[in-house]
Coordinates of C-alpha atoms and ligand atoms in Angstrom, one line a residue:
M226 CA 101.4 84.8 13.0
R227 CA 98.1 82.1 13.3
T228 CA 96.8 82.3 17.1
V229 CA 96.0 79.0 18.6
K230 CA 93.2 79.3 21.2
N231 CA 93.7 77.8 24.8
V232 CA 96.7 76.5 25.0
Y233 CA 97.1 75.0 28.6
L234 CA 101.3 74.6 29.6
D235 CA 100.3 75.5 33.7
Y236 CA 99.8 71.9 34.6
A237 CA 102.0 72.3 37.7
A238 CA 100.0 74.8 39.1
T239 CA 97.1 72.3 38.7
T240 CA 95.2 69.9 36.3
P241 CA 92.2 69.8 35.3
V242 CA 89.5 67.4 36.4
D243 CA 89.0 64.3 34.3
P244 CA 85.3 63.6 32.9
E245 CA 85.8 60.0 34.1
V246 CA 87.0 61.3 37.5
F247 CA 84.6 63.6 37.4
E248 CA 82.0 61.1 37.3
A249 CA 83.2 58.5 39.9
M250 CA 82.5 62.0 41.8
S251 CA 79.1 63.1 40.9
P252 CA 77.1 60.5 42.4
Y253 CA 77.9 61.9 46.2
F254 CA 77.0 65.5 46.0
T255 CA 72.7 64.3 45.0
E256 CA 72.3 60.6 45.7
T257 CA 74.8 59.5 48.0
F258 CA 74.8 62.2 50.3
G259 CA 75.3 59.9 53.5
N260 CA 77.3 61.1 56.4
P261 CA 79.9 58.2 56.7
S262 CA 80.0 58.3 60.6
S263 CA 76.0 57.8 60.5
I264 CA 75.2 54.0 61.5
Y265 CA 71.9 53.3 59.1
S266 CA 73.2 51.5 55.9
F267 CA 72.2 54.5 53.8
S268 CA 75.6 56.2 54.9
S269 CA 77.8 52.7 55.0
R270 CA 77.6 53.6 50.7
S271 CA 79.3 56.7 51.4
R272 CA 82.2 55.2 54.1
A273 CA 82.6 51.9 51.1
A274 CA 83.4 55.1 48.8
I275 CA 85.9 56.0 50.9
E276 CA 87.5 53.2 51.8
K277 CA 87.4 52.1 48.1
A278 CA 89.3 55.4 47.5
R279 CA 91.9 55.0 50.5
G280 CA 92.8 51.4 48.2
Q281 CA 93.2 52.5 44.9
A282 CA 95.2 55.7 46.4
A283 CA 97.5 53.3 48.5
A284 CA 98.0 51.0 45.1
A285 CA 99.3 53.4 43.4
L286 CA 102.2 54.2 46.3
N287 CA 102.9 50.4 47.0
A288 CA 101.6 51.6 50.5
L289 CA 98.5 50.2 52.7
P290 CA 95.2 51.1 53.3
E291 CA 96.0 52.2 56.9
E292 CA 99.2 54.0 55.6
I293 CA 97.1 56.4 53.6
F294 CA 95.3 59.7 55.0
F295 CA 92.9 61.9 53.3
T296 CA 93.1 65.8 53.9
G297 CA 92.7 69.1 52.6
S298 CA 95.1 69.8 50.2
G299 CA 98.4 69.0 49.5
T300 CA 99.8 72.0 51.8
E301 CA 97.3 70.2 54.9
A302 CA 99.6 67.2 54.5
D303 CA 102.5 69.0 54.2
N304 CA 102.0 71.1 57.6
W305 CA 100.5 68.2 59.3
A306 CA 104.1 66.2 58.5
L307 CA 106.3 68.4 59.9
K308 CA 104.2 69.8 63.0
G309 CA 103.1 66.4 63.8
A310 CA 106.5 64.8 64.4
V311 CA 107.7 68.0 65.9
K312 CA 104.7 67.9 68.2
K313 CA 105.6 63.8 68.8
L314 CA 109.5 64.0 68.7
R315 CA 109.8 66.9 70.4
S316 CA 111.3 65.4 73.6
R317 CA 114.4 63.8 71.3
G318 CA 115.2 66.6 69.8
G319 CA 114.6 70.0 67.9
H320 CA 116.1 69.8 64.8
I321 CA 114.7 68.9 61.4
I322 CA 116.5 69.1 58.2
T323 CA 115.2 70.4 54.8
A324 CA 116.2 72.3 51.4
K325 CA 116.4 75.8 50.3
I326 CA 113.9 74.9 47.3
E327 CA 111.0 73.5 48.4
H328 CA 107.4 74.5 47.8
H329 CA 106.3 77.4 51.1
A330 CA 103.8 74.7 52.3
I331 CA 107.1 73.3 53.7
L332 CA 109.5 76.1 54.1
H333 CA 106.4 78.2 55.8
T334 CA 105.9 76.0 58.1
C335 CA 109.4 75.5 59.1
E336 CA 109.9 79.7 59.7
Y337 CA 106.6 78.8 61.9
L338 CA 108.4 75.5 63.7
E339 CA 111.9 78.1 64.2
K340 CA 109.5 81.3 65.7
N341 CA 106.7 78.7 67.9
E342 CA 108.6 75.6 68.8
G343 CA 112.1 77.1 69.3
V344 CA 113.4 74.5 66.4
K345 CA 116.7 74.3 64.7
V346 CA 115.9 73.9 60.5
T347 CA 119.1 73.4 58.6
Y348 CA 118.0 74.8 54.8
L349 CA 120.3 72.8 52.8
P350 CA 122.0 74.5 49.9
V351 CA 121.5 73.0 46.2
D352 CA 123.8 71.7 43.5
G353 CA 123.0 74.7 40.0
E354 CA 120.7 71.9 38.8
G355 CA 118.3 71.9 41.9
R356 CA 119.6 68.8 43.1
I357 CA 121.1 68.2 47.4
R358 CA 124.0 66.3 48.2
M359 CA 124.0 63.9 50.1
E360 CA 127.0 64.7 51.8
D361 CA 125.8 67.8 53.1
L362 CA 122.8 66.0 54.1
E363 CA 125.2 63.9 56.1
A364 CA 127.2 66.3 57.0
A365 CA 123.4 68.3 58.5
M366 CA 122.5 65.7 61.2
T367 CA 123.3 65.9 64.5
D368 CA 122.0 63.7 67.7
E369 CA 119.3 65.9 67.6
T370 CA 118.0 66.3 63.7
I371 CA 114.8 64.5 64.3
L372 CA 113.2 64.8 60.6
V373 CA 114.7 65.0 57.2
S374 CA 111.9 66.3 54.4
V375 CA 113.4 67.1 51.0
M376 CA 110.8 67.3 47.7
F377 CA 111.1 64.9 45.5
A378 CA 110.1 67.0 42.5
N379 CA 110.8 70.9 42.0
N380 CA 107.6 72.4 41.1
E381 CA 109.2 75.1 39.4
I382 CA 112.0 73.8 37.5
G383 CA 111.1 69.9 37.8
T384 CA 114.8 68.2 39.3
I385 CA 113.7 65.1 40.9
Q386 CA 116.2 64.5 44.0
P387 CA 117.9 61.5 45.2
V388 CA 115.1 60.1 47.1
K389 CA 116.0 56.4 47.7
A390 CA 119.2 57.6 48.9
I391 CA 117.7 60.2 51.4
G392 CA 115.0 57.6 52.8
E393 CA 117.7 54.7 52.9
L394 CA 120.2 57.0 54.7
C395 CA 117.7 57.9 57.0
R396 CA 116.3 55.1 58.0
E397 CA 119.9 54.0 58.8
R398 CA 120.0 57.1 61.4
G399 CA 116.8 56.5 62.7
V400 CA 115.6 60.2 61.8
L401 CA 112.2 60.4 60.5
F402 CA 112.2 60.9 56.0
H403 CA 109.4 62.9 55.0
T404 CA 108.5 64.2 51.4
D405 CA 106.5 66.6 49.0
A406 CA 105.4 64.1 46.4
V407 CA 102.7 66.7 45.1
Q408 CA 104.3 67.3 42.0
A409 CA 106.5 63.8 41.9
A410 CA 103.0 61.5 42.5
A411 CA 101.5 62.7 39.2
L412 CA 104.4 62.4 36.8
L413 CA 106.6 59.5 38.3
D414 CA 105.8 55.6 39.9
I415 CA 106.3 56.4 43.4
D416 CA 106.7 52.9 45.4
V417 CA 106.5 54.2 48.7
R418 CA 108.8 50.7 50.4
E419 CA 111.6 50.7 48.2
L420 CA 112.5 54.5 48.3
S421 CA 112.1 54.3 52.0
I422 CA 109.8 57.2 52.8
D423 CA 108.1 57.5 55.7
M424 CA 105.6 60.5 55.2
M425 CA 104.3 61.8 52.0
S426 CA 102.1 64.7 50.9
I427 CA 100.5 64.6 47.8
S428 CA 97.5 66.4 45.9
A429 CA 94.3 65.4 43.8
H430 CA 94.8 68.7 41.8
K431 CA 98.1 68.5 40.3
M432 CA 96.6 64.6 38.8
Y433 CA 93.2 65.0 36.8
G434 CA 91.7 65.0 40.3
P435 CA 89.6 67.8 42.1
K436 CA 91.2 70.4 44.5
G437 CA 90.8 70.8 47.9
V438 CA 91.8 67.0 48.9
G439 CA 94.5 65.7 49.6
A440 CA 96.8 62.5 51.5
L441 CA 99.5 62.0 53.9
Y442 CA 100.9 58.5 53.3
L443 CA 102.0 57.8 57.0
R444 CA 104.0 54.4 57.2
K445 CA 102.8 51.9 59.7
G446 CA 104.2 52.2 63.1
V447 CA 105.5 56.3 62.6
K448 CA 104.4 58.3 65.6
L449 CA 102.7 61.7 64.5
E450 CA 100.3 64.2 66.4
N451 CA 97.3 64.5 65.0
F452 CA 96.5 67.7 63.6
V453 CA 92.9 68.6 63.4
H454 CA 90.7 67.6 66.3
G455 CA 87.1 66.7 66.4
G456 CA 85.2 64.1 65.8
G457 CA 86.7 60.4 64.5
Q458 CA 87.4 60.8 61.5
E459 CA 90.8 59.1 59.4
R460 CA 90.8 57.4 62.7
G461 CA 90.9 59.7 64.7
R462 CA 93.5 61.4 63.5
R463 CA 92.1 64.6 60.7
A464 CA 89.0 65.3 62.4
G465 CA 86.3 66.9 59.7
T466 CA 84.0 64.9 57.8
E467 CA 84.7 63.7 54.9
N468 CA 85.3 65.1 51.4
I469 CA 83.6 61.8 49.7
A470 CA 83.2 63.4 46.1
G471 CA 87.1 64.5 46.8
I472 CA 87.9 61.3 48.3
A473 CA 86.3 59.7 46.0
G474 CA 87.9 61.7 42.9
M475 CA 91.0 61.7 44.3
G476 CA 91.3 58.0 44.7
F477 CA 90.0 56.9 40.9
A478 CA 92.5 60.0 39.2
M479 CA 95.5 58.0 41.5
E480 CA 94.4 54.1 40.1
Q481 CA 93.4 56.4 36.4
M482 CA 97.2 58.0 36.1
K483 CA 98.7 54.6 37.5
A484 CA 97.5 52.9 34.6
R485 CA 98.1 55.4 31.8
L486 CA 102.0 56.2 33.4
P487 CA 103.7 53.6 30.9
R488 CA 102.2 55.4 28.0
E489 CA 101.8 59.2 29.4
K490 CA 105.7 59.3 30.5
P491 CA 107.3 58.6 27.6
R492 CA 104.5 61.2 25.2
L493 CA 105.6 63.5 27.8
C494 CA 109.6 63.3 27.7
A495 CA 109.0 63.8 24.0
L496 CA 107.2 66.9 24.0
R497 CA 109.4 68.2 26.6
D498 CA 112.4 67.5 24.5
R499 CA 111.3 68.9 21.8
L500 CA 110.4 71.8 23.4
I501 CA 113.4 72.5 25.0
D502 CA 115.4 71.9 22.1
G503 CA 113.4 73.7 20.2
I504 CA 114.1 77.1 22.1
L505 CA 117.6 76.5 23.3
K506 CA 117.9 76.3 18.8
A507 CA 115.8 79.1 18.8
V508 CA 116.4 81.9 21.4
P509 CA 119.9 83.3 21.3
R510 CA 121.1 83.3 24.8
A511 CA 118.1 81.1 26.7
K512 CA 119.2 79.1 29.4
L513 CA 117.4 75.4 30.5
N514 CA 116.7 76.5 33.8
G515 CA 116.7 72.8 36.2
A516 CA 118.3 69.1 35.8
A517 CA 119.1 66.9 32.5
K518 CA 116.7 65.6 31.1
D519 CA 116.5 62.2 33.0
E520 CA 116.4 63.8 36.2
R521 CA 113.9 65.9 35.8
L522 CA 110.0 65.8 35.6
P523 CA 108.8 63.9 32.4
N524 CA 106.3 67.7 32.0
N525 CA 108.5 70.5 33.1
T526 CA 110.6 73.2 31.0
N527 CA 111.8 76.2 32.4
F528 CA 113.8 79.0 30.8
S529 CA 115.8 82.0 31.9
F530 CA 115.9 84.7 29.2
I531 CA 117.4 87.4 29.7
G532 CA 117.2 90.9 28.9
I533 CA 113.4 90.1 29.9
E534 CA 110.4 90.0 32.7
G535 CA 109.2 87.1 32.6
E536 CA 105.6 88.5 34.0
T537 CA 106.0 90.9 30.8
L538 CA 106.0 87.4 29.0
L539 CA 103.2 85.9 30.2
L540 CA 101.4 89.1 29.2
D541 CA 102.5 88.4 25.4
L542 CA 102.3 85.0 25.6
D543 CA 98.5 85.0 27.0
A544 CA 97.8 87.6 24.4
K545 CA 98.6 84.4 22.0
G546 CA 96.4 81.8 23.7
I547 CA 99.6 80.5 25.8
Y548 CA 99.0 79.7 29.2
A549 CA 102.1 79.3 31.3
S550 CA 103.8 80.6 34.8
S551 CA 106.7 83.2 35.6
G552 CA 109.2 81.5 38.4
S553 CA 108.7 85.2 40.3
A554 CA 106.0 85.5 42.6
C555 CA 104.7 88.8 43.0
T556 CA 104.1 88.9 46.5
S557 CA 102.8 92.1 49.0
G558 CA 103.7 94.4 45.9
S559 CA 106.7 93.8 45.3
L560 CA 108.0 91.2 42.4
D561 CA 110.8 89.0 44.4
P562 CA 112.6 86.3 42.5
S563 CA 111.8 83.0 43.0
H564 CA 114.0 81.3 45.9
V565 CA 114.5 78.1 43.6
L566 CA 115.7 80.1 40.9
M567 CA 117.9 81.9 43.5
A568 CA 118.9 78.9 45.0
I569 CA 120.5 77.3 42.0
G570 CA 122.8 80.3 41.6
L571 CA 121.0 82.9 38.9
T572 CA 121.2 86.4 38.9
H573 CA 118.1 88.5 39.8
E574 CA 117.8 89.6 35.8
Q575 CA 118.2 85.7 35.2
A576 CA 115.6 85.0 37.7
H577 CA 113.4 87.2 36.6
G578 CA 113.1 86.3 32.9
S579 CA 112.2 82.7 33.5
L580 CA 109.7 80.9 32.3
R581 CA 107.8 78.1 33.1
M582 CA 106.0 75.4 30.6
S583 CA 104.7 72.5 32.1
M584 CA 102.6 70.0 30.1
G585 CA 99.9 67.1 30.5
R586 CA 97.5 65.0 29.2
H587 CA 95.9 67.6 26.8
T588 CA 99.4 68.8 25.4
T589 CA 100.0 67.8 21.9
D590 CA 102.7 68.3 18.9
E591 CA 100.6 70.9 17.8
H592 CA 100.8 72.8 21.0
V593 CA 104.4 72.6 20.9
D594 CA 104.9 73.4 17.8
Y595 CA 103.0 76.3 18.5
V596 CA 105.2 77.8 21.3
L597 CA 107.9 77.1 18.7
E598 CA 106.7 79.5 15.9
T599 CA 105.1 82.1 18.8
L600 CA 107.5 82.4 21.5
P601 CA 111.1 83.4 19.8
D602 CA 109.9 86.3 18.3
I603 CA 107.8 87.6 21.7
V604 CA 111.0 87.1 23.0
A605 CA 112.8 89.0 20.2
K606 CA 110.7 92.2 19.9
R607 CA 110.8 92.3 23.6
R608 CA 114.5 92.4 23.7
E609 CA 114.5 95.1 21.2
M610 CA 112.0 97.4 23.2
S611 CA 114.6 96.8 26.4
P612 CA 116.8 99.1 28.1
I613 CA 119.5 96.3 29.0
W614 CA 119.1 93.8 26.3
E615 CA 122.5 93.5 24.4
A616 CA 122.8 90.8 21.5
Ligands
LIG898 N1 103.9 71.0 47.8 C1 104.2 71.5 46.1 C2 105.8 71.2 45.4 C3 103.7 72.0 45.1 O1 104.0 72.1 43.9 C4 101.9 72.3 45.6 C5 101.3 73.1 44.6 O2 101.3 73.6 44.0 C6 101.8 72.1 47.6 C7 103.1 71.3 47.6 C8 100.5 72.1 47.7 O3 99.8 71.6 47.4 P1 98.4 72.4 47.5 O4 97.9 72.7 46.0 O5 97.2 70.8 47.2 O6 97.8 72.7 49.1

């Protein structure tokens, strides 16, 4: 069996910085390094770089430049949206609604707010494909509800939520709507106005930009308590000397991503569908986790192979030059099954035998062929060794 080296299938974890993005960033390390807050003309070039990036990010989302606030990560944007909204609106009510399948950046923030701010949080269940039900959301809303935070698309199983319907319901009820679009923003055309989104978190390193920079879209007029206190950066909303190179890279990456999307999306969908169909055909009792093809992210596949451990599978794939991820998170020594896979109703065994392969700009047909020729054998061999596997 051949080994093709470096078949990277973990774009949902992070993406490489695009060489053109890297080039766009490089002057801001060594040449145009002035502090944007200084008043001399040299620094105005740093300020201009930030404002250019703000415009690029806004244009990609149909937002206004003044509605984009750069942060240090998607996680920070999530924290700011939730904690900032609660601080600002606490007197109006103390209830927020989110979903069980959210990223830990949201879930752990909600737990923090429950413990420290006395906020009540409703964690909506999801259907077998990972979607919330609108009737559950409607039923959960009370006079105390101040915020709904439901992710745009899931990072593990790729399921896309009914964002437009959620946005419209929230607008109608006068409840703030935040969505974590860290995964979705790289792969879907997002128009924050059309979708009635009030706040949205994004992150550069999922879209061929650098790590350590993200942004919060904050609709004009939405009141949010500031999160990082200090200087007057980001119009006093998010203090700290700006990561000029990172911000310039994020803006450029978003502009480039938007321009590429019309060609890249169908290309990824075709690769994804070939991989899904191939695996389901070649591996007995393989299960696809998540939604049907038109309601899942163009680059996401997630399978369960009962009778094997996802972690073992990852090591076997690694030995074959394939880099993927599993639905288990090794937390403090214990192997917890993914909360997302449990929420869609999988058994512990199914959740432990899961594999996420997420594709991207450098994924080719040859990569998909190689996985299809490698993975079924690995699964078969591991199942032969498994004490619990019964064909
Ligand atoms: N939200 C989702 C859905 C994610 O997938 C991630 C990262 O994997 C984050 C938030 C966190 O983003 P960042 O890595 O920029 O902190």
